[in-house]
Each structure stands twice: as C-alpha cells, then as structure tokens.
Coordinates of N, CA and C in Angstrom, one line a residue:
X1 N 49.3 -12.4 -26.5 CA 47.9 -11.8 -26.7 C 47.3 -12.3 -28.0
X2 N 48.2 -12.3 -29.0 CA 47.7 -12.7 -30.4 C 47.1 -14.2 -30.4
X3 N 47.7 -15.0 -29.5 CA 47.2 -16.4 -29.5 C 45.9 -16.5 -28.8
X4 N 45.6 -15.5 -27.9 CA 44.3 -15.5 -27.1 C 43.1 -15.1 -28.0
X5 N 43.4 -14.1 -28.9 CA 42.3 -13.6 -29.7 C 41.6 -14.6 -30.6
X6 N 42.3 -15.5 -31.3 CA 41.6 -16.5 -32.1 C 40.7 -17.4 -31.2
X7 N 41.3 -17.8 -30.0 CA 40.5 -18.7 -29.1 C 39.3 -18.0 -28.6
X8 N 39.4 -16.7 -28.3 CA 38.2 -15.9 -27.8 C 37.2 -15.8 -28.9
X9 N 37.6 -15.5 -30.2 CA 36.7 -15.4 -31.3 C 36.0 -16.7 -31.5
X10 N 36.7 -17.9 -31.4 CA 36.1 -19.2 -31.6 C 35.1 -19.4 -30.5
X11 N 35.4 -19.1 -29.3 CA 34.5 -19.3 -28.1 C 33.2 -18.5 -28.3
X12 N 33.4 -17.2 -28.7 CA 32.2 -16.3 -28.9 C 31.4 -16.9 -30.0
X13 N 32.0 -17.3 -31.1 CA 31.3 -17.9 -32.2 C 30.4 -19.1 -31.8
X14 N 30.9 -19.9 -30.9 CA 30.1 -21.1 -30.4 C 29.0 -20.7 -29.5
X15 N 29.3 -19.8 -28.6 CA 28.4 -19.4 -27.5 C 27.3 -18.5 -28.0
X16 N 27.6 -17.6 -28.8 CA 26.6 -16.6 -29.2 C 25.3 -17.2 -29.9
X17 N 25.4 -18.2 -30.7 CA 24.2 -18.8 -31.3 C 23.3 -19.4 -30.2
X18 N 24.0 -20.0 -29.1 CA 23.2 -20.6 -28.0 C 22.4 -19.5 -27.3
X19 N 23.0 -18.3 -27.1 CA 22.4 -17.2 -26.4 C 21.2 -16.7 -27.3
X20 N 21.5 -16.5 -28.5 CA 20.4 -16.0 -29.4 C 19.2 -16.9 -29.5
X21 N 19.4 -18.2 -29.5 CA 18.3 -19.2 -29.5 C 17.5 -19.0 -28.3
X22 N 18.0 -18.6 -27.2 CA 17.3 -18.5 -25.9 C 16.5 -17.3 -25.8
X23 N 16.7 -16.3 -26.7 CA 16.0 -15.0 -26.5 C 14.5 -15.1 -26.7
X24 N 14.1 -15.9 -27.6 CA 12.6 -16.0 -27.9 C 11.9 -17.1 -27.2
X25 N 12.7 -17.8 -26.4 CA 12.1 -19.0 -25.7 C 11.1 -18.5 -24.6
X26 N 9.8 -18.7 -24.8 CA 8.8 -18.3 -23.8 C 8.7 -19.4 -22.8
X27 N 8.6 -19.0 -21.5 CA 8.5 -20.1 -20.5 C 7.1 -19.9 -19.8
X28 N 6.3 -19.1 -20.2 CA 5.0 -18.9 -19.6 C 4.2 -20.2 -19.7
X29 N 3.6 -20.7 -18.6 CA 2.8 -21.9 -18.7 C 1.3 -21.7 -18.9
X30 N 0.8 -20.5 -18.6 CA -0.6 -20.3 -18.7 C -1.0 -19.9 -20.2
X31 N -2.2 -20.3 -20.6 CA -2.6 -19.9 -22.0 C -2.9 -18.4 -22.0
X32 N -2.7 -17.8 -23.1 CA -3.1 -16.4 -23.3 C -3.5 -16.2 -24.7
X33 N -4.1 -15.0 -25.0 CA -4.4 -14.6 -26.3 C -3.7 -13.3 -26.6
X34 N -3.2 -13.1 -27.8 CA -2.6 -11.8 -28.2 C -3.8 -11.0 -28.7
X35 N -4.1 -9.9 -27.9 CA -5.3 -9.1 -28.2 C -4.9 -7.8 -28.9
X36 N -3.7 -7.4 -29.0 CA -3.2 -6.2 -29.7 C -1.8 -6.3 -30.0
X37 N -1.3 -5.6 -31.0 CA 0.1 -5.6 -31.4 C 0.4 -4.3 -32.0
X38 N 1.6 -3.7 -31.7 CA 2.1 -2.5 -32.3 C 3.6 -2.7 -32.5
X39 N 4.0 -3.0 -33.7 CA 5.4 -3.4 -33.9 C 5.7 -4.7 -33.1
X40 N 6.8 -4.7 -32.4 CA 7.1 -6.0 -31.7 C 6.4 -6.1 -30.4
X41 N 5.7 -5.0 -29.9 CA 5.0 -5.0 -28.6 C 3.7 -5.7 -28.8
X42 N 3.4 -6.7 -27.9 CA 2.1 -7.4 -27.9 C 1.4 -7.2 -26.6
X43 N 0.1 -7.2 -26.6 CA -0.7 -7.1 -25.4 C -1.3 -8.5 -25.3
X44 N -0.9 -9.2 -24.2 CA -1.4 -10.6 -23.9 C -2.5 -10.6 -22.9
X45 N -3.5 -11.4 -23.1 CA -4.6 -11.5 -22.2 C -4.6 -12.9 -21.6
X46 N -4.6 -12.9 -20.3 CA -4.7 -14.1 -19.5 C -6.1 -14.1 -18.9
X47 N -6.9 -15.0 -19.3 CA -8.3 -15.0 -18.9 C -8.5 -15.5 -17.5
X48 N -9.4 -14.9 -16.8 CA -9.7 -15.4 -15.4 C -10.2 -16.8 -15.4
X49 N -9.8 -17.5 -14.3 CA -10.2 -18.9 -14.2 C -11.1 -19.1 -12.9
X50 N -11.1 -18.1 -12.1 CA -11.8 -18.2 -10.8 C -13.3 -18.2 -11.0
X51 N -14.0 -18.7 -10.0 CA -15.5 -18.8 -10.0 C -16.1 -17.4 -10.2
X52 N -15.6 -16.4 -9.5 CA -16.1 -15.0 -9.5 C -15.2 -14.2 -10.4
X53 N -15.8 -13.6 -11.4 CA -15.0 -12.8 -12.4 C -15.0 -11.3 -11.9
X54 N -13.8 -10.8 -11.7 CA -13.7 -9.4 -11.4 C -13.8 -8.5 -12.6
X55 N -14.4 -7.4 -12.5 CA -14.6 -6.5 -13.6 C -13.4 -5.7 -14.1
X56 N -12.6 -5.2 -13.2 CA -11.5 -4.3 -13.5 C -10.3 -5.2 -13.9
X57 N -9.7 -4.9 -15.1 CA -8.5 -5.6 -15.6 C -7.3 -5.2 -14.8
X58 N -6.3 -6.1 -14.7 CA -5.0 -5.8 -14.2 C -4.0 -5.7 -15.4
X59 N -3.3 -4.6 -15.5 CA -2.4 -4.5 -16.6 C -1.0 -4.5 -16.0
X60 N -0.1 -5.4 -16.5 CA 1.3 -5.4 -16.1 C 2.1 -4.8 -17.2
X61 N 2.9 -3.8 -16.8 CA 3.8 -3.1 -17.7 C 5.2 -3.5 -17.2
X62 N 5.7 -4.6 -17.8 CA 7.0 -5.1 -17.3 C 8.1 -4.4 -17.9
X63 N 9.3 -4.7 -17.4 CA 10.5 -4.1 -17.9 C 10.8 -4.2 -19.4
X64 N 11.4 -3.2 -20.0 CA 11.8 -3.3 -21.4 C 12.9 -4.3 -21.6
X65 N 13.7 -4.4 -20.6 CA 14.9 -5.3 -20.7 C 14.6 -6.8 -20.4
X66 N 13.9 -7.0 -19.3 CA 13.5 -8.3 -18.9 C 12.3 -8.8 -19.6
X67 N 11.9 -10.0 -19.4 CA 10.7 -10.5 -20.1 C 9.6 -10.8 -19.1
X68 N 8.4 -10.6 -19.6 CA 7.2 -10.7 -18.7 C 7.0 -12.1 -18.1
X69 N 7.5 -13.1 -18.7 CA 7.1 -14.5 -18.2 C 7.7 -14.8 -16.8
X70 N 8.4 -14.0 -16.2 CA 8.8 -14.2 -14.8 C 7.6 -14.1 -13.9
X71 N 6.6 -13.4 -14.4 CA 5.3 -13.3 -13.7 C 4.5 -14.6 -13.7
X72 N 4.9 -15.5 -14.6 CA 4.2 -16.8 -14.7 C 5.3 -17.9 -14.8
X73 N 6.2 -17.9 -13.8 CA 7.4 -18.7 -13.8 C 7.1 -20.2 -13.9
X74 N 6.3 -20.7 -13.1 CA 5.9 -22.1 -13.1 C 4.7 -22.4 -12.3
X75 N 4.0 -23.5 -12.5 CA 2.8 -23.7 -11.8 C 3.0 -23.7 -10.2
X76 N 2.1 -23.0 -9.6 CA 2.3 -22.8 -8.1 C 3.2 -21.7 -7.7
X77 N 3.9 -21.1 -8.7 CA 4.8 -20.0 -8.4 C 4.6 -18.9 -9.5
X78 N 3.3 -18.6 -9.6 CA 3.0 -17.7 -10.7 C 2.0 -16.6 -10.2
X79 N 2.4 -15.4 -10.3 CA 1.5 -14.3 -10.0 C 0.3 -14.2 -10.9
X80 N 0.5 -14.5 -12.2 CA -0.6 -14.5 -13.1 C -1.6 -15.7 -12.8
X81 N -1.1 -16.8 -12.4 CA -1.9 -17.9 -12.1 C -2.8 -17.6 -10.9
X82 N -2.2 -16.9 -9.9 CA -2.9 -16.6 -8.7 C -4.0 -15.6 -9.0
X83 N -3.6 -14.5 -9.7 CA -4.6 -13.4 -10.0 C -5.8 -13.9 -10.9
X84 N -5.4 -14.7 -11.9 CA -6.5 -15.2 -12.8 C -7.4 -16.2 -12.0
X85 N -6.8 -16.9 -11.1 CA -7.5 -17.9 -10.2 C -8.4 -17.1 -9.3
X86 N -8.1 -15.9 -9.0 CA -9.0 -15.1 -8.1 C -10.0 -14.3 -9.0
X87 N -10.1 -14.6 -10.3 CA -11.1 -14.0 -11.1 C -10.7 -12.7 -11.8
X88 N -9.4 -12.3 -11.7 CA -9.0 -11.1 -12.3 C -8.5 -11.3 -13.8
X89 N -9.1 -10.5 -14.7 CA -8.6 -10.6 -16.1 C -7.2 -9.9 -16.1
X90 N -6.2 -10.5 -16.6 CA -4.8 -10.0 -16.5 C -4.3 -9.7 -17.9
X91 N -3.8 -8.6 -18.1 CA -3.2 -8.2 -19.4 C -1.7 -7.9 -19.1
X92 N -0.9 -8.3 -20.1 CA 0.6 -8.1 -19.9 C 1.1 -7.5 -21.2
X93 N 2.0 -6.5 -21.0 CA 2.7 -6.0 -22.2 C 4.0 -6.8 -22.4
X94 N 4.1 -7.4 -23.5 CA 5.3 -8.1 -24.0 C 6.0 -7.2 -25.0
X95 N 7.1 -6.6 -24.6 CA 7.7 -5.6 -25.5 C 8.4 -6.2 -26.7
X96 N 8.6 -7.5 -26.7 CA 9.2 -8.1 -27.8 C 10.7 -7.7 -28.0
X97 N 11.2 -7.9 -29.1 CA 12.6 -7.6 -29.4 C 12.6 -6.4 -30.4
X98 N 13.1 -5.3 -30.0 CA 13.0 -4.1 -31.0 C 13.9 -4.4 -32.2
X99 N 13.5 -3.9 -33.3 CA 14.2 -4.0 -34.5 C 14.6 -2.7 -35.1
X100 N 15.0 -2.7 -36.3 CA 15.4 -1.4 -37.0 C 14.3 -0.4 -37.0
X101 N 13.0 -0.9 -37.2 CA 11.9 0.1 -37.2 C 11.7 0.8 -35.9
X102 N 12.2 0.3 -34.8 CA 12.0 1.0 -33.5 C 13.2 1.9 -33.2
X103 N 14.2 2.1 -34.1 CA 15.4 2.9 -33.7 C 15.1 4.3 -33.4
X104 N 14.0 4.9 -33.8 CA 13.7 6.3 -33.6 C 12.7 6.5 -32.4
X105 N 12.2 5.4 -31.8 CA 11.3 5.5 -30.7 C 12.0 6.2 -29.5
X106 N 11.2 6.9 -28.8 CA 11.7 7.6 -27.6 C 11.1 6.9 -26.4
X107 N 11.6 7.4 -25.2 CA 11.0 6.9 -24.0 C 9.5 7.2 -23.9
X108 N 9.1 8.4 -24.5 CA 7.7 8.8 -24.5 C 6.9 7.9 -25.3
X109 N 7.4 7.4 -26.4 CA 6.7 6.4 -27.2 C 6.3 5.2 -26.4
X110 N 7.3 4.7 -25.6 CA 7.1 3.5 -24.8 C 6.2 3.8 -23.6
X111 N 6.6 4.8 -22.9 CA 5.9 5.1 -21.6 C 4.5 5.7 -21.7
X112 N 4.3 6.4 -22.8 CA 3.0 7.0 -23.0 C 2.1 6.3 -24.1
X113 N 2.6 6.4 -25.3 CA 1.8 5.9 -26.4 C 1.5 4.4 -26.4
X114 N 2.5 3.6 -26.2 CA 2.3 2.1 -26.2 C 1.6 1.6 -24.9
X115 N 1.9 2.2 -23.8 CA 1.2 1.8 -22.5 C -0.3 2.2 -22.6
X116 N -0.5 3.4 -23.1 CA -1.9 3.9 -23.3 C -2.7 3.0 -24.3
X117 N -2.0 2.6 -25.3 CA -2.7 1.6 -26.3 C -3.0 0.3 -25.6
X118 N -2.1 -0.2 -24.7 CA -2.4 -1.4 -24.0 C -3.5 -1.2 -23.0
X119 N -3.5 -0.1 -22.3 CA -4.6 0.2 -21.3 C -5.9 0.3 -22.0
X120 N -6.0 1.0 -23.1 CA -7.3 1.2 -23.8 C -7.8 -0.2 -24.3
X121 N -6.9 -1.0 -24.8 CA -7.3 -2.3 -25.2 C -7.9 -3.2 -24.1
X122 N -7.2 -3.2 -22.9 CA -7.7 -4.0 -21.8 C -9.1 -3.4 -21.3
X123 N -9.2 -2.1 -21.2 CA -10.5 -1.5 -20.7 C -11.6 -1.8 -21.7
X124 N -11.4 -1.6 -23.0 CA -12.4 -1.9 -24.0 C -12.8 -3.3 -24.0
X125 N -11.9 -4.2 -23.9 CA -12.2 -5.7 -23.9 C -13.1 -6.0 -22.6
X126 N -12.8 -5.4 -21.5 CA -13.5 -5.7 -20.3 C -14.7 -4.8 -20.1
X127 N -15.0 -3.9 -21.0 CA -16.1 -3.0 -20.9 C -16.1 -2.1 -19.7
X128 N -14.9 -1.6 -19.3 CA -14.8 -0.6 -18.2 C -14.2 0.6 -18.8
X129 N -14.4 1.8 -18.0 CA -13.8 3.0 -18.4 C -12.4 3.0 -17.9
X130 N -11.5 3.8 -18.7 CA -10.1 3.9 -18.3 C -9.9 4.7 -17.1

C-alpha cells in the first residue's frame, strides 16, 4: 500500500492542473454582453438576431453545478441560437465559481435574491414589467 500512495499522489499532481484549467473554459459560440454582475454571478444577454423582435425576454436559470454553455453547445445544436434566431432576447445566469466571499450564502440567496436581480435586469433592459 505504501508504494501505491506516492504513485497516486504523483498522478493527482499531474491531472489536477489539467482539470483546473478546464473549469473556466467557455465553449459558448454566440456573442453576448455581460449586463449585470453580483459576486461571481453574471447575467449574460444574447441579443435576438431574427427579423421580428419579441418583447418578452427569456431568462435561463441554469444549474449551480453545471455550466450554462450547454445551452449554446455548437452551431446548429444551440437552444440559444434557435431562440435568438426567432427574435427572443435571451438572458442567462452564469453562476461563476464561488469563492471565499460566497461561503455564507444560503439557498435563499441564490434562489431568491440573485435570480430576482437577474429577472429585474432582463425586464428593465427590455422595457417590460416583471
């Protein structure tokens, strides 16, 4: 067992930096604007590209664990591409990576305060009531 531990420690030491480098790699292919930020949470705006612009914004509240860019995986396989192509202004919450400052946040902070902040931002930018 003692011989295995140094090998495992060495393997983890080599693999962990590769995993950490991949954490911030965004794969979204559509352009967006960051329209609000609260700590690591960002509200991203994907502008409509369709001929007819819809008035009501679509807000995606994606998982805290997974990343939003699965909604914009690749050209032709993108929910955001489809919706913006139909004229919908799309807003996405990117939770970011929590740090030490977020250690005291509760589920209520995420589910109520931050989602409400994103919703108000989207509605104000589009000129519609919440």
